Amino acid sequence: MIKKCLFPAAGYGTRFLPATKATPKEMLPVLTKPLIQYGVEEAVEAGIHTMAIVTGRGKRAIEDHFDISYELEHQIKGGSKEHLLSEIRGLIDRCTFSYTRQIEMKGLGHAILTGETLIGPEPFAVVLADDLCDCEEQGVLSQMVEVFEKYQCSVIAIQEVPKDQVYKYGVIDGNLVDGSEDTYRISGMVEKPEPEDAPSNLAIIGRYILTPDIFDIIRKTKPGKGGEIQLTDAILQQAKEGRVIGYKFKGRRFDCGSVDGFVAATNWFYDKSKD
Ligand code: UTP
C-alpha cells in the first residue's frame, strides 16, 4: 500500500520570473486553486493522506496554505463566501503535512533524497506539482497505485509526445508487458535526447511511485547534466535490473512549469468550469 506522497517543491521556477521571485511556483493558481493543491487532491483520491513536501527558501506560502487562517476564516464565517474555503479545509482535516528544506538546489534526485527523512523505508508516490493532470474517471496516481500493486516495483508515468519535442523530457526504452497496451517494462532511459537519439517518443512526466531502495541509489549517483543529481539516472539503475514499469496513463497533462502549458491548463479548466 502507498501511504505517503512526496512533493519536491524547492526549485526556483525561473521560467516564471518575476512572478516566482517571492511566490513559490507551486502556489501559482490555475483558476482559483494553486498547483500544489491539485496535486494533493490527486494523492488523496489515490488513498494517500500523508503529504511530505520538500521546500526551500521563499516557500513559506505553501505551509501557510495547508494551515488554518483563523482571522480570515472568522471574517467570512456564515457569509456567502465561506464555501470557497471548504475544499482546502477538507484537505487539512483529512491529511497530515510535513516539510523539510532542501538547502542547495542540486536537482530533482537530490530533492527526493532530501525527502527521505519524511518517507522512511517504504514505497512512496512522487508528484511534481507543475505537471498538472486531468483525468476523466480515475486520477493518474490512483491508476499508478493499481499498477504498483500488480508489479510491486517502481512505476513511472509516461505519455506519447511528438518526436520533435522529446528533447524536453526523459524518454524511455522498453517493451510492452503481458500483452498490455499501456504498460512497459523499462530497459533504458535518456534525459532530454535529440530526436535522432531518442529510443521512443514515450516521455516521462511528473508522477512516480518509487521503492525505497531509490534513496541508496541516489546517494551513489554522480551529478549529471547541469551538475544536478538526476532522478532519471537513479531510476535507470533500477530499470537495468528490470524493476521499473512505465505506465501510459489515461488522461491529459499540462506542463505548468512553462508559460504555454500554464495558459493551456487555465483555458482547459476554465472551459470545464463553464460546462
Ligand atoms: P524543474 O526544473 O521543472 O523546476 O524541476 P524549476 O527548477 O523550479 O523550474 P525552472 O526550470 O527554473 O523554471 C522539476 C521539479 O523538481 C523540483 C521543482 O520544484 C519542480 O517541482 N526541484 C528541482 C526541487 O525540488 N529541487 C531542485 O533542486 C530542482
Short mmCIF file of C-alpha atoms and ligand atoms in Angstrom, two decimals:
data_model
loop_
_atom_site.label_atom_id
_atom_site.label_comp_id
_atom_site.label_asym_id
_atom_site.label_seq_id
_atom_site.Cartn_x
_atom_site.Cartn_y
_atom_site.Cartn_z
CA MET A 1 0.00 0.00 0.00
CA ILE A 2 1.20 3.52 -0.79
CA LYS A 3 0.65 5.80 2.20
CA LYS A 4 2.91 8.77 1.56
CA CYS A 5 3.34 11.24 -1.25
CA LEU A 6 6.45 13.37 -1.73
CA PHE A 7 6.23 16.77 -3.38
CA PRO A 8 9.61 18.17 -4.45
CA ALA A 9 8.85 21.88 -4.43
CA ALA A 10 12.19 23.56 -3.85
CA GLY A 11 13.02 24.56 -7.44
CA TYR A 12 13.48 28.23 -8.33
CA GLY A 13 10.84 28.28 -11.10
CA THR A 14 12.99 30.61 -13.18
CA ARG A 15 10.73 30.29 -16.22
CA PHE A 16 8.09 32.22 -14.30
CA LEU A 17 10.21 35.12 -13.13
CA PRO A 18 9.40 37.70 -11.94
CA ALA A 19 6.21 36.04 -10.60
CA THR A 20 8.29 33.45 -8.76
CA LYS A 21 10.70 35.92 -7.17
CA ALA A 22 8.79 35.89 -3.88
CA THR A 23 5.97 33.42 -4.66
CA PRO A 24 6.57 29.68 -4.97
CA LYS A 25 5.85 28.33 -8.46
CA GLU A 26 3.71 25.64 -6.79
CA MET A 27 1.41 28.38 -5.46
CA LEU A 28 0.60 29.84 -8.89
CA PRO A 29 -3.16 29.39 -9.36
CA VAL A 30 -4.94 27.70 -12.24
CA LEU A 31 -8.27 29.48 -11.85
CA THR A 32 -8.58 29.85 -8.07
CA LYS A 33 -6.54 26.87 -6.88
CA PRO A 34 -2.75 26.69 -6.53
CA LEU A 35 -0.95 23.98 -8.49
CA ILE A 36 0.13 22.09 -5.39
CA GLN A 37 -3.46 21.77 -4.16
CA TYR A 38 -4.39 19.94 -7.36
CA GLY A 39 -1.50 17.56 -6.63
CA VAL A 40 -2.61 16.96 -3.04
CA GLU A 41 -6.17 16.30 -4.20
CA GLU A 42 -4.86 13.75 -6.71
CA ALA A 43 -2.93 11.98 -3.92
CA VAL A 44 -5.99 11.90 -1.66
CA GLU A 45 -8.02 10.38 -4.48
CA ALA A 46 -5.38 7.63 -4.65
CA GLY A 47 -5.94 6.88 -0.95
CA ILE A 48 -2.85 8.75 0.29
CA HIS A 49 -3.18 11.06 3.31
CA THR A 50 0.40 11.74 4.37
CA MET A 51 1.96 14.57 2.36
CA ALA A 52 5.70 15.17 2.55
CA ILE A 53 6.83 18.41 0.98
CA VAL A 54 10.42 19.37 0.14
CA THR A 55 10.60 23.14 0.26
CA GLY A 56 13.33 25.75 0.12
CA ARG A 57 13.89 29.40 0.88
CA GLY A 58 10.95 31.60 -0.08
CA LYS A 59 8.41 28.75 0.03
CA ARG A 60 6.65 29.56 3.31
CA ALA A 61 3.38 30.27 1.47
CA ILE A 62 2.99 26.51 0.84
CA GLU A 63 2.99 25.80 4.58
CA ASP A 64 0.55 28.62 5.25
CA HIS A 65 -1.78 27.34 2.51
CA PHE A 66 -2.14 23.95 4.20
CA ASP A 67 -2.91 25.52 7.56
CA ILE A 68 -5.84 27.29 9.16
CA SER A 69 -6.11 31.04 8.67
CA TYR A 70 -8.06 31.95 11.81
CA GLU A 71 -8.53 35.63 11.08
CA LEU A 72 -9.74 35.10 7.52
CA GLU A 73 -11.98 32.20 8.46
CA HIS A 74 -13.52 34.13 11.35
CA GLN A 75 -14.13 37.04 8.97
CA ILE A 76 -16.04 35.05 6.33
CA LYS A 77 -17.79 32.62 8.68
CA GLY A 78 -21.53 32.39 7.99
CA GLY A 79 -21.23 34.57 4.89
CA SER A 80 -21.75 33.83 1.21
CA LYS A 81 -18.04 33.19 0.63
CA GLU A 82 -17.48 30.60 3.35
CA HIS A 83 -17.85 27.72 0.88
CA LEU A 84 -14.80 28.96 -1.05
CA LEU A 85 -12.58 27.56 1.69
CA SER A 86 -14.42 24.27 2.15
CA GLU A 87 -12.21 22.25 -0.25
CA ILE A 88 -8.96 23.30 1.34
CA ARG A 89 -10.40 22.85 4.85
CA GLY A 90 -11.41 19.32 3.87
CA LEU A 91 -7.84 18.53 2.82
CA ILE A 92 -6.38 19.97 6.01
CA ASP A 93 -8.78 17.86 8.09
CA ARG A 94 -8.04 14.63 6.23
CA CYS A 95 -4.28 14.86 5.66
CA THR A 96 -1.07 15.47 7.53
CA PHE A 97 1.58 17.71 6.01
CA SER A 98 5.23 17.61 6.89
CA TYR A 99 8.08 19.65 5.48
CA THR A 100 11.80 19.55 5.07
CA ARG A 101 14.07 22.06 3.39
CA GLN A 102 16.45 21.45 0.53
CA ILE A 103 19.32 23.76 1.37
CA GLU A 104 21.04 23.70 -2.02
CA MET A 105 19.04 23.12 -5.20
CA LYS A 106 21.08 20.25 -6.59
CA GLY A 107 18.38 18.77 -8.78
CA LEU A 108 15.29 16.58 -8.59
CA GLY A 109 17.23 13.47 -7.49
CA HIS A 110 18.75 15.45 -4.63
CA ALA A 111 15.32 16.84 -3.68
CA ILE A 112 13.94 13.30 -3.44
CA LEU A 113 16.87 12.24 -1.26
CA THR A 114 16.21 15.27 0.97
CA GLY A 115 12.69 13.90 1.45
CA GLU A 116 13.96 10.53 2.75
CA THR A 117 13.66 11.72 6.33
CA LEU A 118 9.90 12.23 5.83
CA ILE A 119 9.31 8.98 3.91
CA GLY A 120 11.38 6.24 5.56
CA PRO A 121 11.74 2.65 4.33
CA GLU A 122 8.52 2.23 2.35
CA PRO A 123 7.37 2.68 -1.26
CA PHE A 124 6.03 6.18 -1.91
CA ALA A 125 4.44 8.36 -4.57
CA VAL A 126 6.03 11.49 -6.05
CA VAL A 127 4.10 14.38 -7.58
CA LEU A 128 5.74 17.26 -9.42
CA ALA A 129 3.00 19.80 -8.94
CA ASP A 130 3.89 21.76 -12.06
CA ASP A 131 2.75 18.78 -14.14
CA LEU A 132 -0.99 19.25 -13.80
CA CYS A 133 -3.10 16.25 -14.82
CA ASP A 134 -6.79 15.97 -15.54
CA CYS A 135 -8.40 12.56 -15.93
CA GLU A 136 -11.97 11.59 -16.62
CA GLU A 137 -12.54 8.75 -14.18
CA GLN A 138 -9.51 7.94 -12.11
CA GLY A 139 -6.60 10.27 -11.30
CA VAL A 140 -3.10 9.43 -12.55
CA LEU A 141 -1.74 8.44 -9.12
CA SER A 142 -4.74 6.24 -8.47
CA GLN A 143 -4.14 4.47 -11.81
CA MET A 144 -0.46 4.07 -10.92
CA VAL A 145 -1.18 2.63 -7.46
CA GLU A 146 -3.08 -0.20 -9.20
CA VAL A 147 -0.08 -0.85 -11.46
CA PHE A 148 2.24 -0.84 -8.43
CA GLU A 149 0.02 -3.34 -6.62
CA LYS A 150 0.33 -5.70 -9.58
CA TYR A 151 4.09 -5.42 -10.27
CA GLN A 152 5.48 -4.38 -6.84
CA CYS A 153 8.27 -2.26 -8.33
CA SER A 154 8.83 1.38 -9.26
CA VAL A 155 6.26 2.84 -11.67
CA ILE A 156 6.71 5.98 -13.74
CA ALA A 157 4.01 7.77 -15.70
CA ILE A 158 4.71 8.18 -19.41
CA GLN A 159 2.99 9.98 -22.24
CA GLU A 160 3.40 9.96 -26.01
CA VAL A 161 4.84 13.26 -27.27
CA PRO A 162 5.64 14.43 -30.81
CA LYS A 163 9.11 13.23 -31.81
CA ASP A 164 10.39 16.81 -32.25
CA GLN A 165 9.51 17.55 -28.60
CA VAL A 166 11.47 14.71 -26.97
CA TYR A 167 14.41 17.00 -26.18
CA LYS A 168 12.32 18.49 -23.33
CA TYR A 169 11.84 15.17 -21.49
CA GLY A 170 13.33 12.00 -20.11
CA VAL A 171 12.49 9.36 -22.73
CA ILE A 172 12.14 5.61 -22.13
CA ASP A 173 13.17 2.48 -23.94
CA GLY A 174 11.19 -0.68 -23.20
CA ASN A 175 8.69 -3.32 -24.25
CA LEU A 176 5.02 -3.78 -23.55
CA VAL A 177 4.36 -6.40 -20.87
CA ASP A 178 1.71 -9.12 -20.67
CA GLY A 179 0.10 -8.18 -23.99
CA SER A 180 -0.87 -4.86 -22.41
CA GLU A 181 -1.36 -1.68 -24.43
CA ASP A 182 -0.19 0.77 -21.79
CA THR A 183 2.34 -0.93 -19.50
CA TYR A 184 6.04 -1.19 -20.42
CA ARG A 185 8.99 -2.91 -18.76
CA ILE A 186 11.61 -0.18 -18.99
CA SER A 187 15.09 -1.16 -20.16
CA GLY A 188 16.63 2.27 -20.72
CA MET A 189 16.07 6.00 -20.25
CA VAL A 190 17.68 9.04 -21.83
CA GLU A 191 17.42 12.54 -20.38
CA LYS A 192 16.47 15.23 -22.93
CA PRO A 193 17.75 13.45 -26.10
CA GLU A 194 17.99 14.87 -29.61
CA PRO A 195 15.11 13.41 -31.68
CA GLU A 196 17.50 11.18 -33.68
CA ASP A 197 18.94 9.69 -30.45
CA ALA A 198 15.59 9.15 -28.70
CA PRO A 199 14.75 5.46 -28.10
CA SER A 200 10.99 6.21 -28.36
CA ASN A 201 8.53 9.08 -28.17
CA LEU A 202 7.37 8.00 -24.69
CA ALA A 203 8.20 10.81 -22.30
CA ILE A 204 8.42 10.64 -18.51
CA ILE A 205 6.07 13.04 -16.73
CA GLY A 206 5.99 14.18 -13.12
CA ARG A 207 4.35 11.23 -11.40
CA TYR A 208 6.29 8.34 -9.88
CA ILE A 209 5.89 5.50 -7.44
CA LEU A 210 9.32 4.59 -6.12
CA THR A 211 10.59 1.75 -3.99
CA PRO A 212 12.72 2.95 -1.05
CA ASP A 213 15.99 1.47 -2.34
CA ILE A 214 15.97 4.53 -4.62
CA PHE A 215 17.43 6.56 -1.73
CA ASP A 216 20.63 4.48 -1.57
CA ILE A 217 20.89 4.56 -5.35
CA ILE A 218 20.57 8.37 -5.40
CA ARG A 219 23.24 8.62 -2.69
CA LYS A 220 25.61 6.83 -5.06
CA THR A 221 24.52 8.75 -8.18
CA LYS A 222 27.03 11.25 -9.51
CA PRO A 223 25.82 14.65 -10.73
CA GLY A 224 24.77 14.52 -14.39
CA LYS A 225 23.58 17.18 -16.83
CA GLY A 226 24.00 20.72 -15.41
CA GLY A 227 25.79 19.42 -12.28
CA GLU A 228 22.41 18.25 -10.90
CA ILE A 229 21.68 14.85 -9.39
CA GLN A 230 19.19 13.47 -11.91
CA LEU A 231 16.37 11.25 -10.73
CA THR A 232 16.39 9.60 -14.16
CA ASP A 233 19.96 8.36 -13.61
CA ALA A 234 18.94 6.69 -10.34
CA ILE A 235 15.78 5.10 -11.76
CA LEU A 236 17.89 3.79 -14.65
CA GLN A 237 19.78 1.63 -12.13
CA GLN A 238 16.51 0.00 -11.08
CA ALA A 239 15.49 -0.34 -14.74
CA LYS A 240 18.68 -2.25 -15.55
CA GLU A 241 17.51 -4.87 -13.04
CA GLY A 242 14.06 -4.99 -14.67
CA ARG A 243 12.46 -3.23 -11.72
CA VAL A 244 10.73 -0.28 -13.39
CA ILE A 245 7.36 -0.17 -15.12
CA GLY A 246 6.37 2.70 -17.42
CA TYR A 247 2.64 3.30 -17.44
CA LYS A 248 0.92 5.26 -20.21
CA PHE A 249 -1.79 6.88 -18.12
CA LYS A 250 -5.29 7.75 -19.27
CA GLY A 251 -5.76 11.49 -19.11
CA ARG A 252 -4.42 14.84 -20.06
CA ARG A 253 -1.33 16.57 -18.72
CA PHE A 254 -0.27 20.22 -18.79
CA ASP A 255 3.30 21.37 -18.30
CA CYS A 256 2.54 24.24 -15.96
CA GLY A 257 6.26 24.83 -15.46
CA SER A 258 6.14 26.56 -18.86
CA VAL A 259 4.08 29.62 -19.72
CA ASP A 260 2.44 27.90 -22.74
CA GLY A 261 1.39 24.88 -20.68
CA PHE A 262 0.14 27.08 -17.85
CA VAL A 263 -2.07 29.11 -20.22
CA ALA A 264 -3.37 25.90 -21.86
CA ALA A 265 -4.26 24.49 -18.42
CA THR A 266 -6.00 27.70 -17.41
CA ASN A 267 -8.11 27.69 -20.60
CA TRP A 268 -8.90 23.98 -20.22
CA PHE A 269 -10.08 24.26 -16.60
CA TYR A 270 -11.94 27.49 -17.32
CA ASP A 271 -13.89 25.90 -20.20
CA LYS A 272 -14.57 22.88 -17.99
CA SER A 273 -15.89 25.08 -15.20
CA LYS A 274 -18.35 26.67 -17.62
CA ASP A 275 -19.74 23.32 -18.87
P1 UTP B 1 12.00 21.95 -12.74
O1 UTP B 1 13.34 22.04 -13.34
O2 UTP B 1 10.83 21.79 -13.61
O3 UTP B 1 11.67 23.17 -11.80
O4 UTP B 1 12.04 20.81 -11.64
P2 UTP B 1 12.42 24.51 -11.54
O5 UTP B 1 13.90 24.32 -11.49
O6 UTP B 1 11.77 25.07 -10.32
O7 UTP B 1 11.95 25.40 -12.80
P3 UTP B 1 12.73 26.30 -13.84
O8 UTP B 1 13.29 25.36 -14.86
O9 UTP B 1 13.79 27.08 -13.09
O10 UTP B 1 11.65 27.19 -14.39
C1 UTP B 1 11.04 19.83 -11.51
C2 UTP B 1 10.55 19.74 -10.08
O11 UTP B 1 11.61 19.44 -9.19
C3 UTP B 1 11.67 20.39 -8.14
C4 UTP B 1 10.97 21.63 -8.67
O12 UTP B 1 10.43 22.37 -7.58
C5 UTP B 1 9.90 21.02 -9.57
O13 UTP B 1 8.76 20.64 -8.84
N1 UTP B 1 13.10 20.61 -7.81
C6 UTP B 1 14.01 20.80 -8.81
C7 UTP B 1 13.48 20.64 -6.49
O14 UTP B 1 12.65 20.47 -5.56
N2 UTP B 1 14.81 20.84 -6.20
C8 UTP B 1 15.75 21.02 -7.16
O15 UTP B 1 16.94 21.18 -6.83
C9 UTP B 1 15.32 21.02 -8.50
#
